[in-house]
Amino acid sequence: PALLRAAAVVASAGLAFIAACTSDSRTAPSPTSTSGAMGIITEPAPVTEPAAMPVTSEAWTFETTAGKLISTPNYRIYTTASSEAMLTRLPTFAEAALKHYTTALVSLPSPDAPMETYIMGNRPQWERLTMRVMGSDADPYLQIARGGFAARGRAILWDIGRRDTFTIAAHEGWHQYTQNNFEDPLPIVY
């Protein structure tokens, strides 16, 4: 446990400058009108999707905006982002980041259930989703200038360009992973 805490603090401290962060409990109401990194990434590396990893994509709608639900073994990625280049790489990137979280410092368990990640196409959509998911706790999150956050076991992001979105997804993905898999929240490092 002490090694795990130390590793988590080091990882958090090294990445704290990337985006606003939070530690929060694991339970939250589902968005009412929806159906459903450790490391600095300068550019997502080209990756080949493993043949054994199932990835599915289906229609999903946020309010009146058409989007996609992309499912992998460990993620449910709800998105209204339109960059096909990003969306094509996102499933493999998310799974590779999770593998890194669970193997880079110490051996950590895989999630018990797929984790929910939202990548909205723009900030106004992200703001509306944030208000739905966070309810009366939304105000501090709405002050985030760029990218998004992880809270209550979900990552809630918006598209800020492929490279930066992947960087934020990796960073907030670590928080999301810890919120879903650690008994105690990690300390917040500013």
PDB file of C-alpha atoms in Angstrom:
ATOM      1  CA  PRO A   1       0.000   0.000   0.000  1.00  0.00           C
ATOM      2  CA  ALA A   2       2.769   2.497   0.809  1.00  0.00           C
ATOM      3  CA  LEU A   3       4.478   1.838  -2.532  1.00  0.00           C
ATOM      4  CA  LEU A   4       1.178   2.211  -4.337  1.00  0.00           C
ATOM      5  CA  ARG A   5       0.441   5.506  -2.569  1.00  0.00           C
ATOM      6  CA  ALA A   6       3.920   6.815  -3.331  1.00  0.00           C
ATOM      7  CA  ALA A   7       3.625   5.814  -6.977  1.00  0.00           C
ATOM      8  CA  ALA A   8       0.236   7.462  -7.247  1.00  0.00           C
ATOM      9  CA  VAL A   9       1.472  10.693  -5.665  1.00  0.00           C
ATOM     10  CA  VAL A  10       4.469  10.810  -8.007  1.00  0.00           C
ATOM     11  CA  ALA A  11       2.241  10.189 -11.026  1.00  0.00           C
ATOM     12  CA  SER A  12      -0.268  12.812  -9.925  1.00  0.00           C
ATOM     13  CA  ALA A  13       2.399  15.409  -9.178  1.00  0.00           C
ATOM     14  CA  GLY A  14       4.047  14.948 -12.552  1.00  0.00           C
ATOM     15  CA  LEU A  15       0.820  15.474 -14.425  1.00  0.00           C
ATOM     16  CA  ALA A  16      -1.029  18.031 -12.331  1.00  0.00           C
ATOM     17  CA  PHE A  17      -0.212  20.919 -14.622  1.00  0.00           C
ATOM     18  CA  ILE A  18      -1.994  19.395 -17.632  1.00  0.00           C
ATOM     19  CA  ALA A  19      -5.589  20.036 -16.547  1.00  0.00           C
ATOM     20  CA  ALA A  20      -7.789  20.773 -13.611  1.00  0.00           C
ATOM     21  CA  CYS A  21      -8.264  17.636 -11.563  1.00  0.00           C
ATOM     22  CA  THR A  22     -10.502  16.257  -8.911  1.00  0.00           C
ATOM     23  CA  SER A  23     -10.955  13.264  -6.705  1.00  0.00           C
ATOM     24  CA  ASP A  24     -14.542  12.316  -6.105  1.00  0.00           C
ATOM     25  CA  SER A  25     -16.707   9.416  -5.059  1.00  0.00           C
ATOM     26  CA  ARG A  26     -17.595   6.670  -7.502  1.00  0.00           C
ATOM     27  CA  THR A  27     -21.359   7.126  -7.643  1.00  0.00           C
ATOM     28  CA  ALA A  28     -23.259   9.629  -9.724  1.00  0.00           C
ATOM     29  CA  PRO A  29     -26.590   9.847 -11.438  1.00  0.00           C
ATOM     30  CA  SER A  30     -26.564   9.108 -15.147  1.00  0.00           C
ATOM     31  CA  PRO A  31     -27.004  12.095 -17.441  1.00  0.00           C
ATOM     32  CA  THR A  32     -30.742  12.452 -17.797  1.00  0.00           C
ATOM     33  CA  SER A  33     -31.019  13.119 -21.502  1.00  0.00           C
ATOM     34  CA  THR A  34     -28.314  10.774 -22.685  1.00  0.00           C
ATOM     35  CA  SER A  35     -28.448   7.081 -23.406  1.00  0.00           C
ATOM     36  CA  GLY A  36     -25.928   6.115 -21.900  1.00  0.00           C
ATOM     37  CA  ALA A  37      -1.254   8.718 -18.656  1.00  0.00           C
ATOM     38  CA  MET A  38       0.517   8.447 -16.767  1.00  0.00           C
ATOM     39  CA  GLY A  39       2.984  10.369 -18.890  1.00  0.00           C
ATOM     40  CA  ILE A  40       2.907  13.394 -21.101  1.00  0.00           C
ATOM     41  CA  ILE A  41       1.743  12.544 -24.578  1.00  0.00           C
ATOM     42  CA  THR A  42       3.015  14.915 -27.208  1.00  0.00           C
ATOM     43  CA  GLU A  43       1.397  13.073 -30.105  1.00  0.00           C
ATOM     44  CA  PRO A  44      -0.479   9.798 -30.017  1.00  0.00           C
ATOM     45  CA  ALA A  45       1.882   7.149 -31.318  1.00  0.00           C
ATOM     46  CA  PRO A  46       0.679   5.206 -34.331  1.00  0.00           C
ATOM     47  CA  VAL A  47      -0.859   2.036 -33.027  1.00  0.00           C
ATOM     48  CA  THR A  48      -2.298  -1.009 -34.647  1.00  0.00           C
ATOM     49  CA  GLU A  49      -5.478  -2.260 -33.076  1.00  0.00           C
ATOM     50  CA  PRO A  50      -4.953  -5.768 -31.737  1.00  0.00           C
ATOM     51  CA  ALA A  51      -7.090  -8.284 -33.585  1.00  0.00           C
ATOM     52  CA  ALA A  52      -8.273  -9.756 -30.283  1.00  0.00           C
ATOM     53  CA  MET A  53      -9.642  -6.449 -28.941  1.00  0.00           C
ATOM     54  CA  PRO A  54     -13.300  -6.060 -29.814  1.00  0.00           C
ATOM     55  CA  VAL A  55     -14.364  -2.523 -30.648  1.00  0.00           C
ATOM     56  CA  THR A  56     -17.936  -1.668 -31.506  1.00  0.00           C
ATOM     57  CA  SER A  57     -19.497   1.605 -32.545  1.00  0.00           C
ATOM     58  CA  GLU A  58     -23.153   2.522 -32.526  1.00  0.00           C
ATOM     59  CA  ALA A  59     -25.248   5.645 -32.805  1.00  0.00           C
ATOM     60  CA  TRP A  60     -25.667   7.774 -29.685  1.00  0.00           C
ATOM     61  CA  THR A  61     -27.359  11.128 -29.326  1.00  0.00           C
ATOM     62  CA  PHE A  62     -26.660  13.922 -26.890  1.00  0.00           C
ATOM     63  CA  GLU A  63     -29.645  16.248 -26.832  1.00  0.00           C
ATOM     64  CA  THR A  64     -30.204  16.636 -30.584  1.00  0.00           C
ATOM     65  CA  THR A  65     -26.590  16.097 -31.655  1.00  0.00           C
ATOM     66  CA  ALA A  66     -25.742  12.814 -33.331  1.00  0.00           C
ATOM     67  CA  GLY A  67     -22.742  11.058 -31.895  1.00  0.00           C
ATOM     68  CA  LYS A  68     -21.226   7.650 -31.296  1.00  0.00           C
ATOM     69  CA  LEU A  69     -20.882   5.173 -28.482  1.00  0.00           C
ATOM     70  CA  ILE A  70     -17.573   3.374 -28.948  1.00  0.00           C
ATOM     71  CA  SER A  71     -17.196   0.280 -26.781  1.00  0.00           C
ATOM     72  CA  THR A  72     -13.991  -1.561 -25.908  1.00  0.00           C
ATOM     73  CA  PRO A  73     -13.381  -4.184 -23.233  1.00  0.00           C
ATOM     74  CA  ASN A  74     -12.695  -1.485 -20.600  1.00  0.00           C
ATOM     75  CA  TYR A  75     -14.383   1.672 -21.885  1.00  0.00           C
ATOM     76  CA  ARG A  76     -17.686   3.086 -23.056  1.00  0.00           C
ATOM     77  CA  ILE A  77     -16.733   6.241 -24.949  1.00  0.00           C
ATOM     78  CA  TYR A  78     -19.662   8.551 -25.661  1.00  0.00           C
ATOM     79  CA  THR A  79     -18.712  11.234 -28.155  1.00  0.00           C
ATOM     80  CA  THR A  80     -20.070  13.984 -30.349  1.00  0.00           C
ATOM     81  CA  ALA A  81     -16.571  14.823 -31.646  1.00  0.00           C
ATOM     82  CA  SER A  82     -16.342  14.714 -35.406  1.00  0.00           C
ATOM     83  CA  SER A  83     -12.650  14.087 -36.083  1.00  0.00           C
ATOM     84  CA  GLU A  84     -12.541  10.657 -37.717  1.00  0.00           C
ATOM     85  CA  ALA A  85      -8.755  10.562 -37.294  1.00  0.00           C
ATOM     86  CA  MET A  86      -9.165  10.964 -33.539  1.00  0.00           C
ATOM     87  CA  LEU A  87     -12.144   8.625 -33.208  1.00  0.00           C
ATOM     88  CA  THR A  88     -10.378   5.875 -35.158  1.00  0.00           C
ATOM     89  CA  ARG A  89      -7.382   5.931 -32.808  1.00  0.00           C
ATOM     90  CA  LEU A  90      -9.277   6.580 -29.578  1.00  0.00           C
ATOM     91  CA  PRO A  91     -10.277   2.986 -28.655  1.00  0.00           C
ATOM     92  CA  THR A  92      -6.755   1.614 -28.979  1.00  0.00           C
ATOM     93  CA  PHE A  93      -5.290   4.674 -27.287  1.00  0.00           C
ATOM     94  CA  ALA A  94      -7.637   4.361 -24.288  1.00  0.00           C
ATOM     95  CA  GLU A  95      -6.881   0.654 -23.856  1.00  0.00           C
ATOM     96  CA  ALA A  96      -3.123   1.261 -24.209  1.00  0.00           C
ATOM     97  CA  ALA A  97      -3.292   4.043 -21.600  1.00  0.00           C
ATOM     98  CA  LEU A  98      -5.147   1.702 -19.228  1.00  0.00           C
ATOM     99  CA  LYS A  99      -2.485  -0.948 -19.731  1.00  0.00           C
ATOM    100  CA  HIS A 100       0.105   1.673 -18.844  1.00  0.00           C
ATOM    101  CA  TYR A 101      -1.781   2.699 -15.673  1.00  0.00           C
ATOM    102  CA  THR A 102      -1.935  -0.911 -14.520  1.00  0.00           C
ATOM    103  CA  THR A 103       1.651  -1.898 -15.310  1.00  0.00           C
ATOM    104  CA  ALA A 104       4.006   1.112 -15.368  1.00  0.00           C
ATOM    105  CA  LEU A 105       4.740   1.519 -11.657  1.00  0.00           C
ATOM    106  CA  VAL A 106       3.307  -1.552  -9.967  1.00  0.00           C
ATOM    107  CA  SER A 107       0.872  -4.250 -11.005  1.00  0.00           C
ATOM    108  CA  LEU A 108      -2.652  -2.893 -10.525  1.00  0.00           C
ATOM    109  CA  PRO A 109      -6.018  -4.556 -11.170  1.00  0.00           C
ATOM    110  CA  SER A 110      -8.093  -4.043 -14.288  1.00  0.00           C
ATOM    111  CA  PRO A 111     -11.456  -2.321 -13.859  1.00  0.00           C
ATOM    112  CA  ASP A 112     -14.362  -4.550 -12.837  1.00  0.00           C
ATOM    113  CA  ALA A 113     -16.641  -2.908 -15.413  1.00  0.00           C
ATOM    114  CA  PRO A 114     -16.173  -0.658 -18.445  1.00  0.00           C
ATOM    115  CA  MET A 115     -15.487   2.965 -17.533  1.00  0.00           C
ATOM    116  CA  GLU A 116     -17.579   5.804 -19.007  1.00  0.00           C
ATOM    117  CA  THR A 117     -15.745   8.502 -20.923  1.00  0.00           C
ATOM    118  CA  TYR A 118     -17.440  11.431 -22.624  1.00  0.00           C
ATOM    119  CA  ILE A 119     -15.684  13.449 -25.320  1.00  0.00           C
ATOM    120  CA  MET A 120     -17.974  16.196 -26.445  1.00  0.00           C
ATOM    121  CA  GLY A 121     -17.525  17.973 -29.765  1.00  0.00           C
ATOM    122  CA  ASN A 122     -17.355  21.442 -28.230  1.00  0.00           C
ATOM    123  CA  ARG A 123     -17.318  23.315 -24.960  1.00  0.00           C
ATOM    124  CA  PRO A 124     -21.022  24.306 -24.887  1.00  0.00           C
ATOM    125  CA  GLN A 125     -22.013  20.603 -25.130  1.00  0.00           C
ATOM    126  CA  TRP A 126     -19.452  19.788 -22.429  1.00  0.00           C
ATOM    127  CA  GLU A 127     -20.865  22.500 -20.168  1.00  0.00           C
ATOM    128  CA  ARG A 128     -24.420  21.161 -20.509  1.00  0.00           C
ATOM    129  CA  LEU A 129     -23.260  17.588 -19.859  1.00  0.00           C
ATOM    130  CA  THR A 130     -21.208  18.748 -16.868  1.00  0.00           C
ATOM    131  CA  MET A 131     -24.272  20.443 -15.371  1.00  0.00           C
ATOM    132  CA  ARG A 132     -26.329  17.273 -15.811  1.00  0.00           C
ATOM    133  CA  VAL A 133     -23.727  14.903 -14.402  1.00  0.00           C
ATOM    134  CA  MET A 134     -22.425  17.096 -11.560  1.00  0.00           C
ATOM    135  CA  GLY A 135     -25.681  18.828 -10.642  1.00  0.00           C
ATOM    136  CA  SER A 136     -25.227  21.359  -7.843  1.00  0.00           C
ATOM    137  CA  ASP A 137     -21.481  20.524  -7.757  1.00  0.00           C
ATOM    138  CA  ALA A 138     -20.933  21.705 -11.372  1.00  0.00           C
ATOM    139  CA  ASP A 139     -19.681  25.272 -10.759  1.00  0.00           C
ATOM    140  CA  PRO A 140     -16.003  24.500 -10.012  1.00  0.00           C
ATOM    141  CA  TYR A 141     -15.814  22.216 -13.044  1.00  0.00           C
ATOM    142  CA  LEU A 142     -17.305  24.871 -15.305  1.00  0.00           C
ATOM    143  CA  GLN A 143     -14.301  27.068 -14.439  1.00  0.00           C
ATOM    144  CA  ILE A 144     -11.956  24.655 -16.228  1.00  0.00           C
ATOM    145  CA  ALA A 145     -10.417  26.556 -19.103  1.00  0.00           C
ATOM    146  CA  ARG A 146      -9.503  23.682 -21.375  1.00  0.00           C
ATOM    147  CA  GLY A 147     -10.082  19.962 -21.798  1.00  0.00           C
ATOM    148  CA  GLY A 148     -12.183  18.530 -18.988  1.00  0.00           C
ATOM    149  CA  PHE A 149     -12.033  16.506 -15.792  1.00  0.00           C
ATOM    150  CA  ALA A 150     -12.633  13.155 -14.160  1.00  0.00           C
ATOM    151  CA  ALA A 151     -15.100  12.863 -11.302  1.00  0.00           C
ATOM    152  CA  ARG A 152     -17.229  10.117  -9.810  1.00  0.00           C
ATOM    153  CA  GLY A 153     -15.485   7.565 -11.994  1.00  0.00           C
ATOM    154  CA  ARG A 154     -16.234   9.293 -15.303  1.00  0.00           C
ATOM    155  CA  ALA A 155     -14.019  11.326 -17.612  1.00  0.00           C
ATOM    156  CA  ILE A 156     -15.884  14.286 -19.087  1.00  0.00           C
ATOM    157  CA  LEU A 157     -13.857  16.016 -21.791  1.00  0.00           C
ATOM    158  CA  TRP A 158     -14.294  18.078 -24.920  1.00  0.00           C
ATOM    159  CA  ASP A 159     -12.403  17.998 -28.194  1.00  0.00           C
ATOM    160  CA  ILE A 160      -9.548  20.531 -28.081  1.00  0.00           C
ATOM    161  CA  GLY A 161      -7.658  19.114 -31.053  1.00  0.00           C
ATOM    162  CA  ARG A 162      -6.373  15.590 -31.463  1.00  0.00           C
ATOM    163  CA  ARG A 163      -3.029  15.906 -29.692  1.00  0.00           C
ATOM    164  CA  ASP A 164      -4.348  17.896 -26.736  1.00  0.00           C
ATOM    165  CA  THR A 165      -7.486  15.781 -26.416  1.00  0.00           C
ATOM    166  CA  PHE A 166      -5.383  12.612 -26.240  1.00  0.00           C
ATOM    167  CA  THR A 167      -3.120  14.246 -23.650  1.00  0.00           C
ATOM    168  CA  ILE A 168      -6.088  15.219 -21.474  1.00  0.00           C
ATOM    169  CA  ALA A 169      -7.737  11.815 -22.016  1.00  0.00           C
ATOM    170  CA  ALA A 170      -4.580  10.060 -20.788  1.00  0.00           C
ATOM    171  CA  HIS A 171      -4.223  12.338 -17.763  1.00  0.00           C
ATOM    172  CA  GLU A 172      -7.875  12.326 -16.730  1.00  0.00           C
ATOM    173  CA  GLY A 173      -8.032   8.620 -17.571  1.00  0.00           C
ATOM    174  CA  TRP A 174      -5.588   7.979 -14.717  1.00  0.00           C
ATOM    175  CA  HIS A 175      -7.885   9.848 -12.329  1.00  0.00           C
ATOM    176  CA  GLN A 176     -10.876   7.981 -13.718  1.00  0.00           C
ATOM    177  CA  TYR A 177      -9.099   4.661 -13.247  1.00  0.00           C
ATOM    178  CA  THR A 178      -8.164   5.451  -9.632  1.00  0.00           C
ATOM    179  CA  GLN A 179     -11.676   6.682  -8.840  1.00  0.00           C
ATOM    180  CA  ASN A 180     -13.089   3.399 -10.119  1.00  0.00           C
ATOM    181  CA  ASN A 181     -10.494   1.074  -8.579  1.00  0.00           C
ATOM    182  CA  PHE A 182      -8.954   2.548  -5.406  1.00  0.00           C
ATOM    183  CA  GLU A 183     -10.742   2.482  -2.074  1.00  0.00           C
ATOM    184  CA  ASP A 184      -9.427   5.904  -1.034  1.00  0.00           C
ATOM    185  CA  PRO A 185      -9.156   8.970  -3.279  1.00  0.00           C
ATOM    186  CA  LEU A 186      -5.714  10.143  -4.293  1.00  0.00           C
ATOM    187  CA  PRO A 187      -4.529  13.466  -2.909  1.00  0.00           C
ATOM    188  CA  ILE A 188      -5.075  16.416  -5.227  1.00  0.00           C
ATOM    189  CA  VAL A 189      -1.799  18.052  -6.293  1.00  0.00           C
ATOM    190  CA  TYR A 190      -1.895  21.573  -7.677  1.00  0.00           C
TER     191      TYR A 190
END
